[in-house]
Short mmCIF file of C-alpha atoms in Angstrom, two decimals:
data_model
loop_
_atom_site.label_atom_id
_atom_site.label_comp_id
_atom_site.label_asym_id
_atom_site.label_seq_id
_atom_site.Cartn_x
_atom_site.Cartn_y
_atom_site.Cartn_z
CA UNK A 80 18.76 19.49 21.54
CA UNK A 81 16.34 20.24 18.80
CA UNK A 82 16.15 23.30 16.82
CA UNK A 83 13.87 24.68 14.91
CA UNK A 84 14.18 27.12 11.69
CA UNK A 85 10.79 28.87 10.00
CA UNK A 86 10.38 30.06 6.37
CA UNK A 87 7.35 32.23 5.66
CA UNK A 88 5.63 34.49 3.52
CA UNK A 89 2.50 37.34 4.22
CA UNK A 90 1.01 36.72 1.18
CA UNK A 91 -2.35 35.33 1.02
CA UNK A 92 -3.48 32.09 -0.87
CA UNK A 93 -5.75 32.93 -3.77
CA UNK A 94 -7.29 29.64 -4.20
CA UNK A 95 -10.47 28.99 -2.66
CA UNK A 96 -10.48 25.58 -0.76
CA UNK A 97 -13.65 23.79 -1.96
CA UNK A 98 -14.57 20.98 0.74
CA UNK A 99 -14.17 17.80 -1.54
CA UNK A 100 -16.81 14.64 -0.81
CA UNK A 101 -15.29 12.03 1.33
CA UNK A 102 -15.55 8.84 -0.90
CA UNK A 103 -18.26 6.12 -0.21
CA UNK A 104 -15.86 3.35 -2.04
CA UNK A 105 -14.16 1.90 1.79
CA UNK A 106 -17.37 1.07 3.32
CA UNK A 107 -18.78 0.11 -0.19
CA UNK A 108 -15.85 -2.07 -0.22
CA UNK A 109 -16.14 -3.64 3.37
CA UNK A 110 -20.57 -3.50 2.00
CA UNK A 111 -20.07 -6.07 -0.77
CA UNK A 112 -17.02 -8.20 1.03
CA UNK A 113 -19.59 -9.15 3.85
CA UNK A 114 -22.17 -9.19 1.86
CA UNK A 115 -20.10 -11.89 -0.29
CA UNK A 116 -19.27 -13.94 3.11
CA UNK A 117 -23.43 -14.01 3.43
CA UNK A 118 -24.18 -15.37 0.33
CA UNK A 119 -21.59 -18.18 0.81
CA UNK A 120 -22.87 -19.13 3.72
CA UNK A 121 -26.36 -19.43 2.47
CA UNK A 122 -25.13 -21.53 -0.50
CA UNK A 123 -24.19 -24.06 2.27
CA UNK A 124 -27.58 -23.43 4.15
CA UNK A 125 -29.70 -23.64 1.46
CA UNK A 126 -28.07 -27.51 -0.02
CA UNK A 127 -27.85 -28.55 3.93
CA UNK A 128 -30.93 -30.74 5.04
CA UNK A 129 -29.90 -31.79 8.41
CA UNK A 130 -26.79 -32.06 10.61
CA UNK A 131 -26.76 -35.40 12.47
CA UNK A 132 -24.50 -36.92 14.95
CA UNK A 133 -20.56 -35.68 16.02
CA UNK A 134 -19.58 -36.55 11.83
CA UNK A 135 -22.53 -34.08 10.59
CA UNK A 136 -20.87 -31.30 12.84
CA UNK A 137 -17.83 -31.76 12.18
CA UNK A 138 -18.53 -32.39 8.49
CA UNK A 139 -20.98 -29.75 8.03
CA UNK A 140 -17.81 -26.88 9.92
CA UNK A 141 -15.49 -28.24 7.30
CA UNK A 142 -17.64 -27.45 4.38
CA UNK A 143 -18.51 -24.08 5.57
CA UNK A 144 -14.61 -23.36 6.77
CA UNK A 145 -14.06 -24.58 3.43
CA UNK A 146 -16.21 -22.66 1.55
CA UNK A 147 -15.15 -18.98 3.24
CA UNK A 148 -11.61 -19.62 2.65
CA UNK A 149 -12.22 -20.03 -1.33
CA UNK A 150 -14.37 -17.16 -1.13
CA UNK A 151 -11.59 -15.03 1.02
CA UNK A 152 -8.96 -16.18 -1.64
CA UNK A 153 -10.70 -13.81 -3.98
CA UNK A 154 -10.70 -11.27 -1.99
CA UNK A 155 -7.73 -11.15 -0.95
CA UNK A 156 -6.24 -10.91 -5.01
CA UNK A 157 -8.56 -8.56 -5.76
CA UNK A 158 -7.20 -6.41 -2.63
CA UNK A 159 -4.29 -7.04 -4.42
CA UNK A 160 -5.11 -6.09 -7.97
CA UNK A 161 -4.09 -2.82 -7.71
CA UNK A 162 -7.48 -1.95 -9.28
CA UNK A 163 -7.72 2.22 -9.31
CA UNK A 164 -10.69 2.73 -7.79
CA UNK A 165 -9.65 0.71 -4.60
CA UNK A 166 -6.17 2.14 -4.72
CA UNK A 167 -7.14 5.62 -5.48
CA UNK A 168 -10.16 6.27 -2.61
CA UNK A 169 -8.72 3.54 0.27
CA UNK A 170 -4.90 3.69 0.03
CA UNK A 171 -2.51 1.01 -0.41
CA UNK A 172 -1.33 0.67 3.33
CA UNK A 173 -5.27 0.33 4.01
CA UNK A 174 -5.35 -2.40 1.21
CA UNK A 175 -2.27 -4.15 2.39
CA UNK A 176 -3.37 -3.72 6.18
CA UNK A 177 -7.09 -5.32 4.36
CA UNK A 178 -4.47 -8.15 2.85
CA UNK A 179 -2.72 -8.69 5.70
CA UNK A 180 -5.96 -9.67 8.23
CA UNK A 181 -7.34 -11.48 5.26
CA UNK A 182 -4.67 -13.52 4.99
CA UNK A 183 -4.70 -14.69 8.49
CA UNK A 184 -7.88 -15.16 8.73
CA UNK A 185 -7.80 -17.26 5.28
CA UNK A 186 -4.74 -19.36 6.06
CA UNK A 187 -6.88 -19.85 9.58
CA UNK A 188 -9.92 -21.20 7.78
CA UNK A 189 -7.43 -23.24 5.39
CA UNK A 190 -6.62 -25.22 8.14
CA UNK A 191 -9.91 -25.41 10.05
CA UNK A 192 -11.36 -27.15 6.85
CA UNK A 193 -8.52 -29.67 6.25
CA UNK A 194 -8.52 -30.79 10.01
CA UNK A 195 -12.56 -31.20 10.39
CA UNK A 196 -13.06 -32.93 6.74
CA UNK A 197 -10.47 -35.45 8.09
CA UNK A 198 -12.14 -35.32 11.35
CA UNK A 199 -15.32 -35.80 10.12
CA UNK A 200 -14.86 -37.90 7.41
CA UNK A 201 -13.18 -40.48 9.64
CA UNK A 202 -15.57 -41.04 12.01
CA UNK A 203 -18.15 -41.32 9.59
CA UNK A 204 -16.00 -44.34 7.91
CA UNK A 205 -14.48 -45.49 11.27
CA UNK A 206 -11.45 -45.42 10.37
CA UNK A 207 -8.30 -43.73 11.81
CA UNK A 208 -7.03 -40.22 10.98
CA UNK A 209 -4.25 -40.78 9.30
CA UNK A 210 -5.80 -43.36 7.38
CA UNK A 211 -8.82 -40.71 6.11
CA UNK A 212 -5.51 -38.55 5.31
CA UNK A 213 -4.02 -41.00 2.75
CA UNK A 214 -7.53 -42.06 1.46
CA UNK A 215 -8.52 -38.46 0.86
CA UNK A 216 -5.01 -37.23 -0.51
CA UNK A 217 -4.52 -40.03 -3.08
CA UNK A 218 -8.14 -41.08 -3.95
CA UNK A 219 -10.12 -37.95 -4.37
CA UNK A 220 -10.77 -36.10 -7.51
CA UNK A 221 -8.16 -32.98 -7.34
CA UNK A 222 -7.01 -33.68 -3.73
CA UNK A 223 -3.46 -34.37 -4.11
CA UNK A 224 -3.51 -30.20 -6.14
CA UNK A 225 -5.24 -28.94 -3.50
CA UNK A 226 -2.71 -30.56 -0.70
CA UNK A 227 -0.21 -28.70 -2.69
CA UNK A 228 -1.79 -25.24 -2.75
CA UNK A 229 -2.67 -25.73 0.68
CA UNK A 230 0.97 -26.49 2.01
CA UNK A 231 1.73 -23.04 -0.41
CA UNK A 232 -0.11 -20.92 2.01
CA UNK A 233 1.26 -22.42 4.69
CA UNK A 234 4.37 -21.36 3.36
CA UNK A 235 3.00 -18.19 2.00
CA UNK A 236 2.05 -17.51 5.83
CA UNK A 237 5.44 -18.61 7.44
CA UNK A 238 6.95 -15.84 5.40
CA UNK A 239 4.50 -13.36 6.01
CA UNK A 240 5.35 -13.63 9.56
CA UNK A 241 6.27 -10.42 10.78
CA UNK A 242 10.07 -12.19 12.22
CA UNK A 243 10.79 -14.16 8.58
CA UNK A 244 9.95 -10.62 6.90
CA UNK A 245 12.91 -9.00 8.52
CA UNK A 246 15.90 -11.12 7.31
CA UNK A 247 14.76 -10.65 3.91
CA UNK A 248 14.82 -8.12 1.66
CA UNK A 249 11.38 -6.58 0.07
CA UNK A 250 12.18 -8.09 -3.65
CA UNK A 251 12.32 -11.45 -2.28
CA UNK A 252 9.49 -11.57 -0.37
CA UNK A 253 7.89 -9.79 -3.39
CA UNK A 254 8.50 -12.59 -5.71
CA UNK A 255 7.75 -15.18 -2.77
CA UNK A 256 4.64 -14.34 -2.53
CA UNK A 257 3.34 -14.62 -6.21
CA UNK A 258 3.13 -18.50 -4.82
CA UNK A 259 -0.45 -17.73 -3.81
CA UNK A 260 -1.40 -16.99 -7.42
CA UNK A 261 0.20 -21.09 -8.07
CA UNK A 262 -1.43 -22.18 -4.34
CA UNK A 263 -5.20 -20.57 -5.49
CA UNK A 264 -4.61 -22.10 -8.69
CA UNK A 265 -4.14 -25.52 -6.96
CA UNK A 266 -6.97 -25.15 -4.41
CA UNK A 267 -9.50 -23.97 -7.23
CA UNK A 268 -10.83 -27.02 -8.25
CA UNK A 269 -10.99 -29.55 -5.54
CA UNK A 270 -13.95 -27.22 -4.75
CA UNK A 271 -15.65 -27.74 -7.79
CA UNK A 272 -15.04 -31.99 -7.73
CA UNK A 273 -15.47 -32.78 -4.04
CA UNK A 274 -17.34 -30.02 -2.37
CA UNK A 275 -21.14 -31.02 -1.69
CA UNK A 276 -22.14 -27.66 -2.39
CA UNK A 277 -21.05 -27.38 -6.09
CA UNK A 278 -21.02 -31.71 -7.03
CA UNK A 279 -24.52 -31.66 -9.25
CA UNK A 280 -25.06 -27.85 -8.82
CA UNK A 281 -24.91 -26.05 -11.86
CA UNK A 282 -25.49 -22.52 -10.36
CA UNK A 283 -23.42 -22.73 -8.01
CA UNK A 284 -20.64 -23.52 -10.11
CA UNK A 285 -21.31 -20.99 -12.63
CA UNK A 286 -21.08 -18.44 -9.64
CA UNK A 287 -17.86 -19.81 -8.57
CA UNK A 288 -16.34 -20.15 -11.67
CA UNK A 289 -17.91 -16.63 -12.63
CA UNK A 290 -16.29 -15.33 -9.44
CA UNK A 291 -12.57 -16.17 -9.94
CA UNK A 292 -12.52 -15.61 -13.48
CA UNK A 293 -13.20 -12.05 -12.62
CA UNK A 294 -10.77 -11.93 -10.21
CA UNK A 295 -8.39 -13.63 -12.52
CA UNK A 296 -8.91 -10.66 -15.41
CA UNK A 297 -8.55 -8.08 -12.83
CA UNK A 298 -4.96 -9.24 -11.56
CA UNK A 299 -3.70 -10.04 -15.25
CA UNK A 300 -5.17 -6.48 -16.51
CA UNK A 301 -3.77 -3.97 -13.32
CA UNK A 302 -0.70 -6.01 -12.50
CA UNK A 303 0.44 -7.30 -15.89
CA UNK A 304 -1.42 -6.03 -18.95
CA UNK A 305 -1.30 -2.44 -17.74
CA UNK A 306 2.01 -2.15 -16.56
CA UNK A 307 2.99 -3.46 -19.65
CA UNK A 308 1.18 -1.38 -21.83
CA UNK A 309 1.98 1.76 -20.32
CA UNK A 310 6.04 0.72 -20.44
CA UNK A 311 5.69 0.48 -23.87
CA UNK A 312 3.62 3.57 -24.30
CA UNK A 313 5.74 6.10 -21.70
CA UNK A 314 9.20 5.34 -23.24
CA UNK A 315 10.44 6.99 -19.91
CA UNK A 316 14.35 7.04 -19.72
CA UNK A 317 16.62 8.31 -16.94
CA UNK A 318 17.36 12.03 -17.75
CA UNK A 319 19.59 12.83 -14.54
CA UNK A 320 20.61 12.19 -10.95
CA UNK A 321 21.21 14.86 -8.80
CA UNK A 322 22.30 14.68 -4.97
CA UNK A 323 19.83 16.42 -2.94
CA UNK A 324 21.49 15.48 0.52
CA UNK A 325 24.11 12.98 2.15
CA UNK A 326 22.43 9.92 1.12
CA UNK A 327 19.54 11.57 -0.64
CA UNK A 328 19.58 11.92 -4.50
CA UNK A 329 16.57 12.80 -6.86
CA UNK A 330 16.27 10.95 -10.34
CA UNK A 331 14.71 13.25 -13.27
CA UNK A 332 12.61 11.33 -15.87
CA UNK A 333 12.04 11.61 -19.24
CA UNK A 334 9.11 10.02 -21.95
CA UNK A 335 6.41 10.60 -23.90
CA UNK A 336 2.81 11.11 -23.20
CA UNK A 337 3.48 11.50 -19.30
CA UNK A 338 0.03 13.53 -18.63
CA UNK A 339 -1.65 10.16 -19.22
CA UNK A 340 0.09 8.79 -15.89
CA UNK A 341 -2.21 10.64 -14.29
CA UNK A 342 0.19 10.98 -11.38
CA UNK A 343 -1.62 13.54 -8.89
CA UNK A 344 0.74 15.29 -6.60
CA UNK A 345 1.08 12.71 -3.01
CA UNK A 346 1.10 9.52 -4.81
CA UNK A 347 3.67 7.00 -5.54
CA UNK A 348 4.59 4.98 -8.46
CA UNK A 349 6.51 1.58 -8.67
CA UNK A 350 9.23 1.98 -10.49
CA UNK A 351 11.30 -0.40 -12.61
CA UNK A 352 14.96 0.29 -13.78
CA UNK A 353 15.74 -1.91 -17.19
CA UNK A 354 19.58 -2.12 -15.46
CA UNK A 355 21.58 -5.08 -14.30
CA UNK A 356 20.35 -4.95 -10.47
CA UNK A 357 17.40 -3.12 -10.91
CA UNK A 358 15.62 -4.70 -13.61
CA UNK A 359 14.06 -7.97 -11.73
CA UNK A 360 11.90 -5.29 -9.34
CA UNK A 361 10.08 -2.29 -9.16
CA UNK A 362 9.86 -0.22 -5.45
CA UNK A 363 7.50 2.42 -4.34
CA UNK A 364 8.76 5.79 -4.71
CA UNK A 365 6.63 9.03 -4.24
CA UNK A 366 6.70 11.93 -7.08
CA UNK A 367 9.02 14.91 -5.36
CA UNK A 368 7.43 17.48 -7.63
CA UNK A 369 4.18 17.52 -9.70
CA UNK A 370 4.12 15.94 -12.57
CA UNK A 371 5.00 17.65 -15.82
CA UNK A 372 4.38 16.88 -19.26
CA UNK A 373 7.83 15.30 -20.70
CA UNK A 374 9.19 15.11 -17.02
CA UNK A 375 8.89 13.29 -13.44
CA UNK A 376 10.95 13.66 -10.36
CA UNK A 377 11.84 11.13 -7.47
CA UNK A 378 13.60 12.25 -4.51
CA UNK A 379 15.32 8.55 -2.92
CA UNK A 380 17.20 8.15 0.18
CA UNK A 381 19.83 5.11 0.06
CA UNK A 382 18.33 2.78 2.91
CA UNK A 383 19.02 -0.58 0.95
CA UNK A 384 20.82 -2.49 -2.28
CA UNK A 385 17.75 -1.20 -4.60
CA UNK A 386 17.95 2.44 -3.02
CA UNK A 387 21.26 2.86 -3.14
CA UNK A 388 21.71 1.54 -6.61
CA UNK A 389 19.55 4.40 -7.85
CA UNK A 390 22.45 7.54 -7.22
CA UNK A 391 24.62 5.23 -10.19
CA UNK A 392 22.20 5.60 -12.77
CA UNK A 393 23.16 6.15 -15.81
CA UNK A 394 21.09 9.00 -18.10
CA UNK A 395 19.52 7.31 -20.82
CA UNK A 396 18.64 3.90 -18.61
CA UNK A 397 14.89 2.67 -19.84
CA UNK A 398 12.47 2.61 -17.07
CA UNK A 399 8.78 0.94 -16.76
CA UNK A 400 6.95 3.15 -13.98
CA UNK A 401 3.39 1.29 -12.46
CA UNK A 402 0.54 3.21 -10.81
CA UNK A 403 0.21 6.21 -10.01
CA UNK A 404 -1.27 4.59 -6.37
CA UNK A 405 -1.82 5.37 -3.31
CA UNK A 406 -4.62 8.06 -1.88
CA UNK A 407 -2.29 10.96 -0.28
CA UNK A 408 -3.99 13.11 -1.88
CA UNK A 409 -5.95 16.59 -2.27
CA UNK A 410 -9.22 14.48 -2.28
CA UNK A 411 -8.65 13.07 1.39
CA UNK A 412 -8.67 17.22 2.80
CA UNK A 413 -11.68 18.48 4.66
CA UNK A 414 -10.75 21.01 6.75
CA UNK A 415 -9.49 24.58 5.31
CA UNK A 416 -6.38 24.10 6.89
CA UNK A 417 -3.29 22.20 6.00
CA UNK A 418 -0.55 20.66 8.10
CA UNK A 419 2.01 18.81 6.24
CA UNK A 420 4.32 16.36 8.71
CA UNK A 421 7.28 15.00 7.20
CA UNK A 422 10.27 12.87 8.70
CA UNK A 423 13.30 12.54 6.57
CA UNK A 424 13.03 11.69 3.18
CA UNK A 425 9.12 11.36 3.50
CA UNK A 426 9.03 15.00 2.77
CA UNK A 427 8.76 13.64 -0.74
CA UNK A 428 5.29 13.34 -1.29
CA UNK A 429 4.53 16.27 0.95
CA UNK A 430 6.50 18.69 -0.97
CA UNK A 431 4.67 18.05 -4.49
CA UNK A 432 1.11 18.76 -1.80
CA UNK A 433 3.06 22.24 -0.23
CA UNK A 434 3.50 23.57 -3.85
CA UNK A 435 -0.69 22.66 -4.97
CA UNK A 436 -2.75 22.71 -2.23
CA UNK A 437 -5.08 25.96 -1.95
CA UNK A 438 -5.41 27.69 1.13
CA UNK A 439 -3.58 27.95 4.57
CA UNK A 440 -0.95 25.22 4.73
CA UNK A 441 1.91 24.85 7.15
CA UNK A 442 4.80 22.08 6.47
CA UNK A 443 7.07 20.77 9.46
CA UNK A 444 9.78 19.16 8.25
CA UNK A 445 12.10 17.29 10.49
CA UNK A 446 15.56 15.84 9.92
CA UNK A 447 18.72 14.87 12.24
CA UNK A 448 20.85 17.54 10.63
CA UNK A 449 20.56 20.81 9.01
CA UNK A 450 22.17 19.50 5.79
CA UNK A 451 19.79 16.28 5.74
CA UNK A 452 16.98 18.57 5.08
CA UNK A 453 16.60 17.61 0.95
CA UNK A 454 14.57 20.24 -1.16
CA UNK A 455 15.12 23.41 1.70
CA UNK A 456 15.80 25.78 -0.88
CA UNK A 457 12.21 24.75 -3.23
CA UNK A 458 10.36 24.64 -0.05
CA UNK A 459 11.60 28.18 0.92
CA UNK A 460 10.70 29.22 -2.48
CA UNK A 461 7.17 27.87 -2.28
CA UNK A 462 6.60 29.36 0.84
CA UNK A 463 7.55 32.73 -0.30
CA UNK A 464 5.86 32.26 -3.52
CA UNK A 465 1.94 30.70 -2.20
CA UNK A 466 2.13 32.19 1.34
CA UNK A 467 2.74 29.30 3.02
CA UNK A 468 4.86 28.39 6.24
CA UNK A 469 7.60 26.06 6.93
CA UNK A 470 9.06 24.75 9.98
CA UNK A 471 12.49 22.60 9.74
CA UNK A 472 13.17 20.65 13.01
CA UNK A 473 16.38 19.56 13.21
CA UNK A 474 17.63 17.57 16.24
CA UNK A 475 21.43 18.42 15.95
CA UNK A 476 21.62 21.91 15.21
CA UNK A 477 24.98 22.91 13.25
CA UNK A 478 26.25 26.72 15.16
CA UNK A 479 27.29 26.97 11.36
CA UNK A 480 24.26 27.47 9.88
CA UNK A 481 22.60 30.51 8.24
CA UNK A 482 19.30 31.54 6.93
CA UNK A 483 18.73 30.40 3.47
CA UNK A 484 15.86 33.14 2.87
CA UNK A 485 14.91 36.46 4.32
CA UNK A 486 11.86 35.10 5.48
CA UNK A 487 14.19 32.18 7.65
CA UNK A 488 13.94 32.90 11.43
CA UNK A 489 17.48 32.84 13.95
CA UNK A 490 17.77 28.81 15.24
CA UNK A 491 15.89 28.57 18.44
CA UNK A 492 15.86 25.91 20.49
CA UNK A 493 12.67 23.84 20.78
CA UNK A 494 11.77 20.78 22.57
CA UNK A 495 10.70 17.25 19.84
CA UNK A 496 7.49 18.38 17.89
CA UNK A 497 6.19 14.76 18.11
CA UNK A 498 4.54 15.51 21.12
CA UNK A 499 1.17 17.63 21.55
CA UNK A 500 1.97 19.98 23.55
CA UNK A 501 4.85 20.96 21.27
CA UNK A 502 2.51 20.26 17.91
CA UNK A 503 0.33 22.62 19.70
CA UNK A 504 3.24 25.50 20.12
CA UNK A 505 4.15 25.73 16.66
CA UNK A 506 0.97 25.02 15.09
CA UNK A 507 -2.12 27.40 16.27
CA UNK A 508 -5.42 25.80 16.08
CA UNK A 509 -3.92 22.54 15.44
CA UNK A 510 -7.06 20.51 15.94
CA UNK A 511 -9.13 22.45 12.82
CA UNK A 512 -6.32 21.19 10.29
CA UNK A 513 -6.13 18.24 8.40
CA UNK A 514 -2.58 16.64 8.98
CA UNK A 515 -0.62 14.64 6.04
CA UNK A 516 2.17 12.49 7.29
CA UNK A 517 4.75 10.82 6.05
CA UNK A 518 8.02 9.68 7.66
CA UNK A 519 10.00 6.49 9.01
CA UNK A 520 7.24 4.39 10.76
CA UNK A 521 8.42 5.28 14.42
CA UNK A 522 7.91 8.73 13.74
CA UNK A 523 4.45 8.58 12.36
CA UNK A 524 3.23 6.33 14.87
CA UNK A 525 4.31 8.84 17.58
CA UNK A 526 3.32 11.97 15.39
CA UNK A 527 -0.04 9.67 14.89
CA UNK A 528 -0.61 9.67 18.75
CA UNK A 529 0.62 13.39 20.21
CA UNK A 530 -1.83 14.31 17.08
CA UNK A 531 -4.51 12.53 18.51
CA UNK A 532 -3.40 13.74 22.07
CA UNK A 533 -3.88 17.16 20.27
CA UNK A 534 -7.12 16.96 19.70
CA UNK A 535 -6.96 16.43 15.80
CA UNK A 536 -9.64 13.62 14.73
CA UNK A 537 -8.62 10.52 13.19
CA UNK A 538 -10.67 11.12 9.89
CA UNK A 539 -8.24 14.19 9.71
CA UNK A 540 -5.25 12.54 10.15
CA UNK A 541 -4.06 11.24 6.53
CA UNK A 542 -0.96 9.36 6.22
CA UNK A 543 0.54 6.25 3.60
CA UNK A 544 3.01 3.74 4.79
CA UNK A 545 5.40 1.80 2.62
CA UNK A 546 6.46 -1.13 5.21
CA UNK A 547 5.62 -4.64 3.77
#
């Protein structure tokens, strides 16, 4: 049975909602990476005469197969960068989902190249395949590199396989995958010594080398440079740990100049604790309250080694925090009204956007058990204190249980709220809100599809995942 509490208020918001400008930057984005694609291909059109005879074909495939996997190996770092204005206006589950495609489809054209340049090459010498292998391998400028970085994305892509991904845990396939940085590095400059397109054509090379040098700064600046700066800068420390729920336990932080973080209530940081353990990684956790000026919150539920590690720190531990990332934000709203969805310990994120957004907001929050509900009492208090509503689903109901506020209705039995008829029950007008979501990904792909059943567009429907 599920069961369902409420905690509301009568008072009226007194912030105006003011309808924000839905960014321009995604389709920008997806503009210039097509527009990119183009220009490579006429860089092979415009130094290609003629294609003769089954060699030419196969030849001239190669080169162009070639030529869009270098070009979609800096894309796909840049994706990667972690640059702000990406990670701020498309979201870093739209980035990685970006990542993820590109990486097929590079790894794809990887190995289209290498098999028609063998292909073609042989049958313009006449000689056999494996022949053209060893000639090209051991006797070509750069070759036997860019064998090397090509058998790294290979293994790059083995491990990205959605069945090798679950027998290992996030920080090694983390550190596993900083191979493509050595395999791009490998790759680069076969390009420049063997490719017909850049041998003799200054241009051409300037562009390329113009193009991953760029992409080089970026990833050394937002994923090294910056992180480091900032660690140094921030001084942040462990100031407490607190238990929130069973399992659940929120970490208070401490350091200087913390209004430079920037951290707007939704996003996530990546945190590193400087303990044995900890130190070698740094996980995604959302800020549980807005940020403050000496002082940040995250609220963690133990779900793995790293996770569970964090309820033993000690107060005074050094921590280096990266970001703030991630686009769960008040910018993504266009509707006047709010529904926040959260599942667990994704209420995180969602309870920093209950306390700050303006206007008519309604939270559902739903947990297994009444005590796994982490943060009740601040929700109930922002509800009585902004006029806002809240909704705790609980699918085991304790007959122990009492109100925590006057405002808290008796336990009434409901049927799940991931469906849209029962979305529809407890919120009125459900398809004139905007919806943020955030829970376990089983529940937000349901909650994603009995909202869409509901009637709520997809535009409206904002939500951040943290799988890898």
């Amino acid at each position: 049975m599920t069961a369902t509490y409420t905690s509301t208020s009568d008072e009226a918001g007194t912030t105006r909602h003011r309808r924000p400008r839905r960014s321009a930057v995604p389709l920008a984005a997806q503009t210039a990476i097509w527009a990119g694609a183009a220009g490579v291909l006429a860089l092979w059109w415009s130094d290609t005469t003629s294609v003769v005879g089954p060699a030419g074909w196969l030849t001239g495939a190669g080169r162009i197969t070639g030529l869009l996997a270098g070009y979609a190996c800096a894309v796909l770092l840049v994706l990667m960068a972690r640059v702000p204005l990406l990670d701020h206006t498309i979201g870093s589950d739209r980035l990685a989902r970006w990542h993820a495609f590109g990486g097929r489809c590079t790894v794809s054209l990887a190995l289209a190249h290498t098999l028609l340049i063998i292909w073609g090459y042989a049958l313009a010498s006449h000689t056999g395949v494996a022949s053209q292998t060893t000639t090209l391998v051991l006797h070509y400028p750069d070759l036997l590199k860019g064998t090397a970085g090509f058998l790294l994305f290979l293994l790059t892509a083995v491990l990205s396989a959605r069945a090798a991904r679950r027998r290992m845990s996030y920080e090694t396939w983390h550190y596993l995958h900083f191979a493509t940085y050595l395999a791009v590095f490998l790759a680069f400059g076969h390009q420049l010594s063997n490719g017909a397109d850049f041998v003799g054509h200054r241009p051409a090379q300037a562009a390329w080398y113009a193009l991953f040098l760029t992409v080089a700064a970026l990833v050394v600046w937002y994923r090294f440079a910056t992180p480091l700066r900032r660690g140094l800068r921030h001084r942040l420390r462990v100031l407490a740990v607190r238990p929130e729920a069973p399992g659940v336990v929120s970490v208070y932080l401490t350091g200087a100049h913390l209004e430079e973080l920037g951290g707007a209530p939704g996003q996530f940081l990546r945190w590193r604790f400087l303990t044995p353990g900890l130190w070698w990684t740094a996980n995604p956790y959302s800020l549980s309250a807005p940020a403050q000026h000496s002082r940040l919150r995250i609220t963690v539920k133990s779900s793995g080694t790293h996770s569970a590690a964090l309820a033993r720190l000690r107060p005074g531990t050094r921590v280096w925090a990266e970001g703030p990332y991630g686009s769960l934000t008040a910018d993504r709203r266009t509707a006047a009204k709010v529904l926040l969805l959260a599942g667990g310990v994704g209420i995180t994120p969602l309870r920093s956007l209950f306390e700050t957004l303006p206007g008519q907001v309604t939270l559902i929050y739903r947990a297994r058990r009444p005590e796994d509900l982490a943060l009740r009492p601040e929700l109930d208090a922002i509800a009585a204190r902004r006029g806002g509503t809240v909704r705790y689903v609980v699918d085991e109901p304790s007959a122990h249980t009492s109100p925590l506020t006057a405002h808290t209705s008796p336990l009434t039995a409901h049927t799940s709220p991931l469906t849209a008829h029962a979305l529809n029950a407890l919120v009125p007008d459900l398809a004139a809100h905007d919806v943020y979501l955030c829970g376990p990904p089983g529940m937000t792909q349901a909650a994603v599809t009995a909202l869409r059943e509901a009637g709520v567009p997809a535009r409206r429907i904002h939500h951040e995942s943290f799988a890898f």
